[in-house]
Each structure stands twice: as structure tokens, then as C-alpha cells.
């Protein structure tokens, strides 16, 4: 799209936005073209803006969700019957509708209404293509190498859900979805693609607007705090025009508040003239940023994470103890469902400051905490099969220390290139787009694994609290027991 068309869309959207009764948009702000750095549109400050300045306001009727669109007034049964439960639910006792699927249908409906939709000018500026791995070719995906993000893309599951729930809902109610006089109907494939487009928009643009203060549900509280959709099963998803033009970074300068009647965006600290106004999508690893939003950021490296499957732990423990496959399988079975949960390697990255700056230093010393614990649990499982392989705590600790670096090295070896090779690839200015993002993600994970190796080596050299605890009983502990 040319610059003129892009600018014309901005103006059309801005005029429409300002026409929503109750909306505000500060004169100190402009919509800006950030396509040169692959960031689409954004909002910048025209002048220095002090902290705590109201930047813009979106009244609730400006939001698109299941209550503001008339789709479910026209088709109330659709909400209560066809969208209840999730596709994996064998028992559909839970008759509440899936918020993600219902918003997809609302967006499809409003989009198909064209000029008749109140949100036409908003749809005009929303992207139709995405850089999330959901849309990558096999060749693009190969570049992610052994990153766990590959197993989380969920294209097949999404296809199946859309084909079972979204496509039939639209097809069964063509009169409503397409409106009077509309002759052209979408094919099944076109509808499937449209569902993917709307699903991806929700993933990267929607807010969780649940106003309830859920004391019982901590996860919902966390979601409500940063506003972005943590989980597609949250309860009140909505598209919030203008708030979703804000790009994001791990260091940010604005806050979206949706606790009141209207949604407001306020500066958290001074924003200098020409500076981009940035929201916060959360403490996400680059792999997650890529999966959900289709970009990566150097400032998010601090939140990088590597997943290590329990089977990899079990294989290394098996080799160290010299036992059979059947022995290992039995030990794994003692872990029950926990065997499905990967072990996480992550740094202690702290929280952003109240004004959106990053001040807490990143700590690597706790990098192995979860792995350490998981290996100990694994060794206890092996002991349950036969106590002779791990007769005492001393043997358990010896084995734990010996297998820790082996596990990390084995995980590192799953990536076909080394960190050094990736660094060279990234130094080449010709590495761009999806390729660059994939190499950044895998290199970040390798960096974390190398740090983990260093922490394991340092712990082995110096001994750890765990050694004292498990190998040689501490005097204090003994006296307590006696
Ligand atoms: C909520 S939208 C923000 C508006 C978006 N830039 C647009 O043009 O519509 C989220 C999307 O913006 C892009 N984005 C957000 N923050 C970014 C950043 N720091 N760098 C690059 N792209 C970013 C990503 O494509 C992401 O999926």
C-alpha cells in the first residue's frame, strides 16, 4: 500500500474515532507509519507530554464485543447453543459460550456487513496479513529449529475448531451474516481463512475487558492488570479501537485502564516529542511474542525461556544409571500427568517499574532451580522402580550433579546450529523478516542454555545448599530430627 493510501486510512479512522460520542484524542498525538521497521501503525507524541496525561478515551460503545454488536441479539441461540464449551470438551455441561469463538463470529459478522457496520473505518486499518508462525511456510518454521514454540502454533487444532464451529454457524445463518441483497457468499475455504484472520486479530489486538474484580481467580486478575489477552478462554474479550494501535515493548510509557465506564489511556512518565507511545503486552519470551504478535524485541530477551521435556530428563538419568528402556518407562509412569509438563529454564527478570521502565537487574543464579528439583524428583521415581539404582541421597546427589549439564547439553544439541553460527547469521544485514525473527528466537534460547551450563558448572565447582542438604546432613538439620 502506498503512503498516500495509508495516510488516507489513518485520517478516515481518526475522523471516525473522534465521531464516537464520548471519545477523546489528545492533540499531542499522531498516528504514524512504522512500516519501515515492520511495526505497522503506531502512535507518537507531537510534543513533550508530561506524566499522568490522559492521551485518549474510548467509550464502551466504541468497543466491538458480543454486547455491542447486534449479532447475538439477532441470533441469541447461536451464543447459547452452538458455541458452548470448547471443542475438546467431551461433556458439554459447561454451557457458557467460548469467548474467543463468539468474538470471531462477531468480527466476521461486522466485517461482512461492510459499509453497514459501525466499525467499517476501523476494519479498514486492521491488518489482513500476519507474521505469526501460524502463517509461516514449512521452510520458515524450520528456522525455529528446536524451539518449543513450533509445537504451540496449533494450526491443525484451530482449523478443526473453525470447521466445526465457525464455518457451520455462518453457513446456517447466511441471511444474517451476509445481509440483504448480498449475492456473493464465501466458500468454505474463504470462511476458514477469514476465521483465521479474525482469530489472529483477537490474539494480537483484543483486550480482556472483564470488569469483575475476581479475587478468587488470580490469573484473571493478572490478565486484567495488563489488559491483554493472556488466555483465549478469558471472559470478556473486546476489540478496542485506538488502544490497539499502540505498539508495545518490555519498556513502555502508557497504560490502558479499562476498570471504569470508559477505557482510558494515560502516560506513565514523560513522553518526549517524537517518541512512540508504548503499551505493555506482558513479560513475554520472544518465542511467545512471536507466536502471539508476530514480532520480537531485544528488550524481551530477559524473559526468554527454554522448555525441557521430562522425557529428555528421563533419558539422561537412564543413561547415567545404566538401566533399561522398560525401567525408564516405569519410572516415568510414576510421575503421572506431571510427566507431560516440561521443565522451564528461565532467568529471574523482575517486574517493570511502576513507570514502565526496567530497573531490576536480570538474575541468572536461579536459572536451574526448576530443573534441579525436577531431576531430584525424576531420580526418586527411578528409585521407586528399584531402590538399588539410587540407594541413598549421596548417590542421588552425585547423579543429579552429573546429569544436569548432560541434560542442558542434550537440549542444546537439538538445535542444528550453534549460537556462534546464529550470531554470524544475525550479523548479516541480509537476514531479514521471518528468517531474522526465527534466528533471534532460537539464538536467545541457546544463550539461555549456555548460561545454564555455566551456572551448573559453577554449582558443581562450589557445591550448593542442596549438596549439603542431601549429601552430607547439616548439623542443624540432624539436631532438629533427633
Ligand atoms: C495491537 S497491534 C498494534 C498496532 C499495529 N502496529 C498496527 O499497525 O495495527 C499489535 C501488533 O503490532 C505490531 N507490534 C506491536 N509492537 C511492536 C513492536 N515493538 N515492534 C514491531 N511490531 C510491533 C505487531 O505486529 C503486533 O501483532
JSON list of N, CA and C and ligand atoms in Angstrom, two decimals, residues 37-42 125 127 204-205 228 244-249 281 292-296, ligand 1:
[
{"chain": "A", "resi": 37, "resn": "UNK", "atom": "N", "xyz": [10.04, -0.21, 9.73]},
{"chain": "A", "resi": 37, "resn": "UNK", "atom": "CA", "xyz": [10.65, -1.16, 10.69]},
{"chain": "A", "resi": 37, "resn": "UNK", "atom": "C", "xyz": [9.69, -2.28, 11.05]},
{"chain": "A", "resi": 38, "resn": "UNK", "atom": "N", "xyz": [8.81, -2.57, 10.12]},
{"chain": "A", "resi": 38, "resn": "UNK", "atom": "CA", "xyz": [7.92, -3.73, 10.25]},
{"chain": "A", "resi": 38, "resn": "UNK", "atom": "C", "xyz": [7.02, -3.67, 11.48]},
{"chain": "A", "resi": 39, "resn": "UNK", "atom": "N", "xyz": [6.60, -2.47, 11.86]},
{"chain": "A", "resi": 39, "resn": "UNK", "atom": "CA", "xyz": [5.77, -2.35, 13.06]},
{"chain": "A", "resi": 39, "resn": "UNK", "atom": "C", "xyz": [4.40, -1.74, 12.74]},
{"chain": "A", "resi": 40, "resn": "UNK", "atom": "N", "xyz": [4.04, -1.74, 11.48]},
{"chain": "A", "resi": 40, "resn": "UNK", "atom": "CA", "xyz": [2.70, -1.26, 11.09]},
{"chain": "A", "resi": 40, "resn": "UNK", "atom": "C", "xyz": [2.46, 0.19, 11.46]},
{"chain": "A", "resi": 41, "resn": "UNK", "atom": "N", "xyz": [1.30, 0.42, 12.06]},
{"chain": "A", "resi": 41, "resn": "UNK", "atom": "CA", "xyz": [1.00, 1.77, 12.56]},
{"chain": "A", "resi": 41, "resn": "UNK", "atom": "C", "xyz": [1.39, 1.87, 14.02]},
{"chain": "A", "resi": 42, "resn": "UNK", "atom": "N", "xyz": [1.58, 3.11, 14.47]},
{"chain": "A", "resi": 42, "resn": "UNK", "atom": "CA", "xyz": [1.80, 3.33, 15.89]},
{"chain": "A", "resi": 42, "resn": "UNK", "atom": "C", "xyz": [1.32, 4.73, 16.22]},
{"chain": "A", "resi": 125, "resn": "UNK", "atom": "N", "xyz": [-8.40, -0.24, 8.79]},
{"chain": "A", "resi": 125, "resn": "UNK", "atom": "CA", "xyz": [-6.98, -0.12, 9.16]},
{"chain": "A", "resi": 125, "resn": "UNK", "atom": "C", "xyz": [-6.42, -1.39, 9.82]},
{"chain": "A", "resi": 127, "resn": "UNK", "atom": "N", "xyz": [-4.95, -5.11, 10.01]},
{"chain": "A", "resi": 127, "resn": "UNK", "atom": "CA", "xyz": [-4.17, -5.87, 9.02]},
{"chain": "A", "resi": 127, "resn": "UNK", "atom": "C", "xyz": [-4.93, -7.09, 8.48]},
{"chain": "A", "resi": 204, "resn": "UNK", "atom": "N", "xyz": [-3.70, -10.84, 18.74]},
{"chain": "A", "resi": 204, "resn": "UNK", "atom": "CA", "xyz": [-2.72, -9.74, 18.81]},
{"chain": "A", "resi": 204, "resn": "UNK", "atom": "C", "xyz": [-3.33, -8.39, 19.18]},
{"chain": "A", "resi": 205, "resn": "UNK", "atom": "N", "xyz": [-4.66, -8.25, 19.08]},
{"chain": "A", "resi": 205, "resn": "UNK", "atom": "CA", "xyz": [-5.27, -6.93, 19.27]},
{"chain": "A", "resi": 205, "resn": "UNK", "atom": "C", "xyz": [-6.29, -6.86, 20.39]},
{"chain": "A", "resi": 228, "resn": "UNK", "atom": "N", "xyz": [-4.12, -7.26, 28.24]},
{"chain": "A", "resi": 228, "resn": "UNK", "atom": "CA", "xyz": [-4.05, -8.04, 27.01]},
{"chain": "A", "resi": 228, "resn": "UNK", "atom": "C", "xyz": [-4.50, -9.46, 27.25]},
{"chain": "A", "resi": 244, "resn": "UNK", "atom": "N", "xyz": [-5.67, -0.28, 20.55]},
{"chain": "A", "resi": 244, "resn": "UNK", "atom": "CA", "xyz": [-4.91, -1.35, 19.90]},
{"chain": "A", "resi": 244, "resn": "UNK", "atom": "C", "xyz": [-4.05, -0.85, 18.75]},
{"chain": "A", "resi": 245, "resn": "UNK", "atom": "N", "xyz": [-3.95, 0.47, 18.60]},
{"chain": "A", "resi": 245, "resn": "UNK", "atom": "CA", "xyz": [-2.96, 0.98, 17.64]},
{"chain": "A", "resi": 245, "resn": "UNK", "atom": "C", "xyz": [-1.61, 1.12, 18.35]},
{"chain": "A", "resi": 246, "resn": "UNK", "atom": "N", "xyz": [-1.66, 1.08, 19.67]},
{"chain": "A", "resi": 246, "resn": "UNK", "atom": "CA", "xyz": [-0.41, 1.19, 20.43]},
{"chain": "A", "resi": 246, "resn": "UNK", "atom": "C", "xyz": [0.43, -0.06, 20.23]},
{"chain": "A", "resi": 247, "resn": "UNK", "atom": "N", "xyz": [1.67, 0.14, 19.84]},
{"chain": "A", "resi": 247, "resn": "UNK", "atom": "CA", "xyz": [2.63, -0.96, 19.85]},
{"chain": "A", "resi": 247, "resn": "UNK", "atom": "C", "xyz": [3.10, -1.15, 21.29]},
{"chain": "A", "resi": 248, "resn": "UNK", "atom": "N", "xyz": [4.00, -2.08, 21.45]},
{"chain": "A", "resi": 248, "resn": "UNK", "atom": "CA", "xyz": [4.40, -2.43, 22.83]},
{"chain": "A", "resi": 248, "resn": "UNK", "atom": "C", "xyz": [5.88, -2.72, 22.91]},
{"chain": "A", "resi": 249, "resn": "UNK", "atom": "N", "xyz": [6.40, -2.62, 24.12]},
{"chain": "A", "resi": 249, "resn": "UNK", "atom": "CA", "xyz": [7.74, -3.16, 24.37]},
{"chain": "A", "resi": 249, "resn": "UNK", "atom": "C", "xyz": [7.85, -3.51, 25.85]},
{"chain": "A", "resi": 281, "resn": "UNK", "atom": "N", "xyz": [2.57, -5.60, 26.63]},
{"chain": "A", "resi": 281, "resn": "UNK", "atom": "CA", "xyz": [1.84, -6.85, 26.38]},
{"chain": "A", "resi": 281, "resn": "UNK", "atom": "C", "xyz": [2.15, -7.92, 27.43]},
{"chain": "A", "resi": 292, "resn": "UNK", "atom": "N", "xyz": [2.29, -14.93, 19.40]},
{"chain": "A", "resi": 292, "resn": "UNK", "atom": "CA", "xyz": [1.03, -14.21, 19.56]},
{"chain": "A", "resi": 292, "resn": "UNK", "atom": "C", "xyz": [0.94, -12.92, 18.77]},
{"chain": "A", "resi": 293, "resn": "UNK", "atom": "N", "xyz": [2.09, -12.24, 18.60]},
{"chain": "A", "resi": 293, "resn": "UNK", "atom": "CA", "xyz": [2.05, -10.91, 17.97]},
{"chain": "A", "resi": 293, "resn": "UNK", "atom": "C", "xyz": [2.84, -10.81, 16.67]},
{"chain": "A", "resi": 294, "resn": "UNK", "atom": "N", "xyz": [3.66, -11.83, 16.38]},
{"chain": "A", "resi": 294, "resn": "UNK", "atom": "CA", "xyz": [4.39, -11.81, 15.11]},
{"chain": "A", "resi": 294, "resn": "UNK", "atom": "C", "xyz": [5.57, -10.86, 15.07]},
{"chain": "A", "resi": 295, "resn": "UNK", "atom": "N", "xyz": [6.15, -10.52, 16.22]},
{"chain": "A", "resi": 295, "resn": "UNK", "atom": "CA", "xyz": [7.40, -9.75, 16.20]},
{"chain": "A", "resi": 295, "resn": "UNK", "atom": "C", "xyz": [8.26, -10.18, 17.39]},
{"chain": "A", "resi": 296, "resn": "UNK", "atom": "N", "xyz": [9.50, -9.71, 17.40]},
{"chain": "A", "resi": 296, "resn": "UNK", "atom": "CA", "xyz": [10.37, -9.98, 18.54]},
{"chain": "A", "resi": 296, "resn": "UNK", "atom": "C", "xyz": [11.02, -8.66, 18.97]},
{"chain": "B", "resi": 1, "resn": "LIG", "atom": "C1", "xyz": [-2.18, -4.19, 18.96]},
{"chain": "B", "resi": 1, "resn": "LIG", "atom": "S1", "xyz": [-1.42, -4.14, 17.45]},
{"chain": "B", "resi": 1, "resn": "LIG", "atom": "C2", "xyz": [-0.58, -2.62, 17.41]},
{"chain": "B", "resi": 1, "resn": "LIG", "atom": "C3", "xyz": [-0.91, -1.85, 16.14]},
{"chain": "B", "resi": 1, "resn": "LIG", "atom": "C4", "xyz": [-0.23, -2.35, 14.90]},
{"chain": "B", "resi": 1, "resn": "LIG", "atom": "N1", "xyz": [1.12, -1.84, 14.82]},
{"chain": "B", "resi": 1, "resn": "LIG", "atom": "C5", "xyz": [-1.00, -1.96, 13.65]},
{"chain": "B", "resi": 1, "resn": "LIG", "atom": "O1", "xyz": [-0.42, -1.42, 12.72]},
{"chain": "B", "resi": 1, "resn": "LIG", "atom": "O2", "xyz": [-2.18, -2.27, 13.57]},
{"chain": "B", "resi": 1, "resn": "LIG", "atom": "C6", "xyz": [-0.21, -5.37, 17.72]},
{"chain": "B", "resi": 1, "resn": "LIG", "atom": "C7", "xyz": [0.68, -5.63, 16.52]},
{"chain": "B", "resi": 1, "resn": "LIG", "atom": "O3", "xyz": [1.55, -4.55, 16.33]},
{"chain": "B", "resi": 1, "resn": "LIG", "atom": "C8", "xyz": [2.85, -4.99, 15.99]},
{"chain": "B", "resi": 1, "resn": "LIG", "atom": "N2", "xyz": [3.77, -4.55, 17.05]},
{"chain": "B", "resi": 1, "resn": "LIG", "atom": "C9", "xyz": [3.45, -4.19, 18.31]},
{"chain": "B", "resi": 1, "resn": "LIG", "atom": "N3", "xyz": [4.54, -3.79, 18.99]},
{"chain": "B", "resi": 1, "resn": "LIG", "atom": "C10", "xyz": [5.59, -3.91, 18.13]},
{"chain": "B", "resi": 1, "resn": "LIG", "atom": "C11", "xyz": [6.98, -3.67, 18.23]},
{"chain": "B", "resi": 1, "resn": "LIG", "atom": "N4", "xyz": [7.54, -3.21, 19.35]},
{"chain": "B", "resi": 1, "resn": "LIG", "atom": "N5", "xyz": [7.74, -3.91, 17.14]},
{"chain": "B", "resi": 1, "resn": "LIG", "atom": "C12", "xyz": [7.20, -4.37, 15.99]},
{"chain": "B", "resi": 1, "resn": "LIG", "atom": "N6", "xyz": [5.88, -4.63, 15.84]},
{"chain": "B", "resi": 1, "resn": "LIG", "atom": "C13", "xyz": [5.08, -4.39, 16.89]},
{"chain": "B", "resi": 1, "resn": "LIG", "atom": "C14", "xyz": [2.77, -6.49, 15.88]},
{"chain": "B", "resi": 1, "resn": "LIG", "atom": "O4", "xyz": [2.52, -6.81, 14.54]},
{"chain": "B", "resi": 1, "resn": "LIG", "atom": "C15", "xyz": [1.56, -6.83, 16.73]},
{"chain": "B", "resi": 1, "resn": "LIG", "atom": "O5", "xyz": [0.91, -8.01, 16.33]}
]
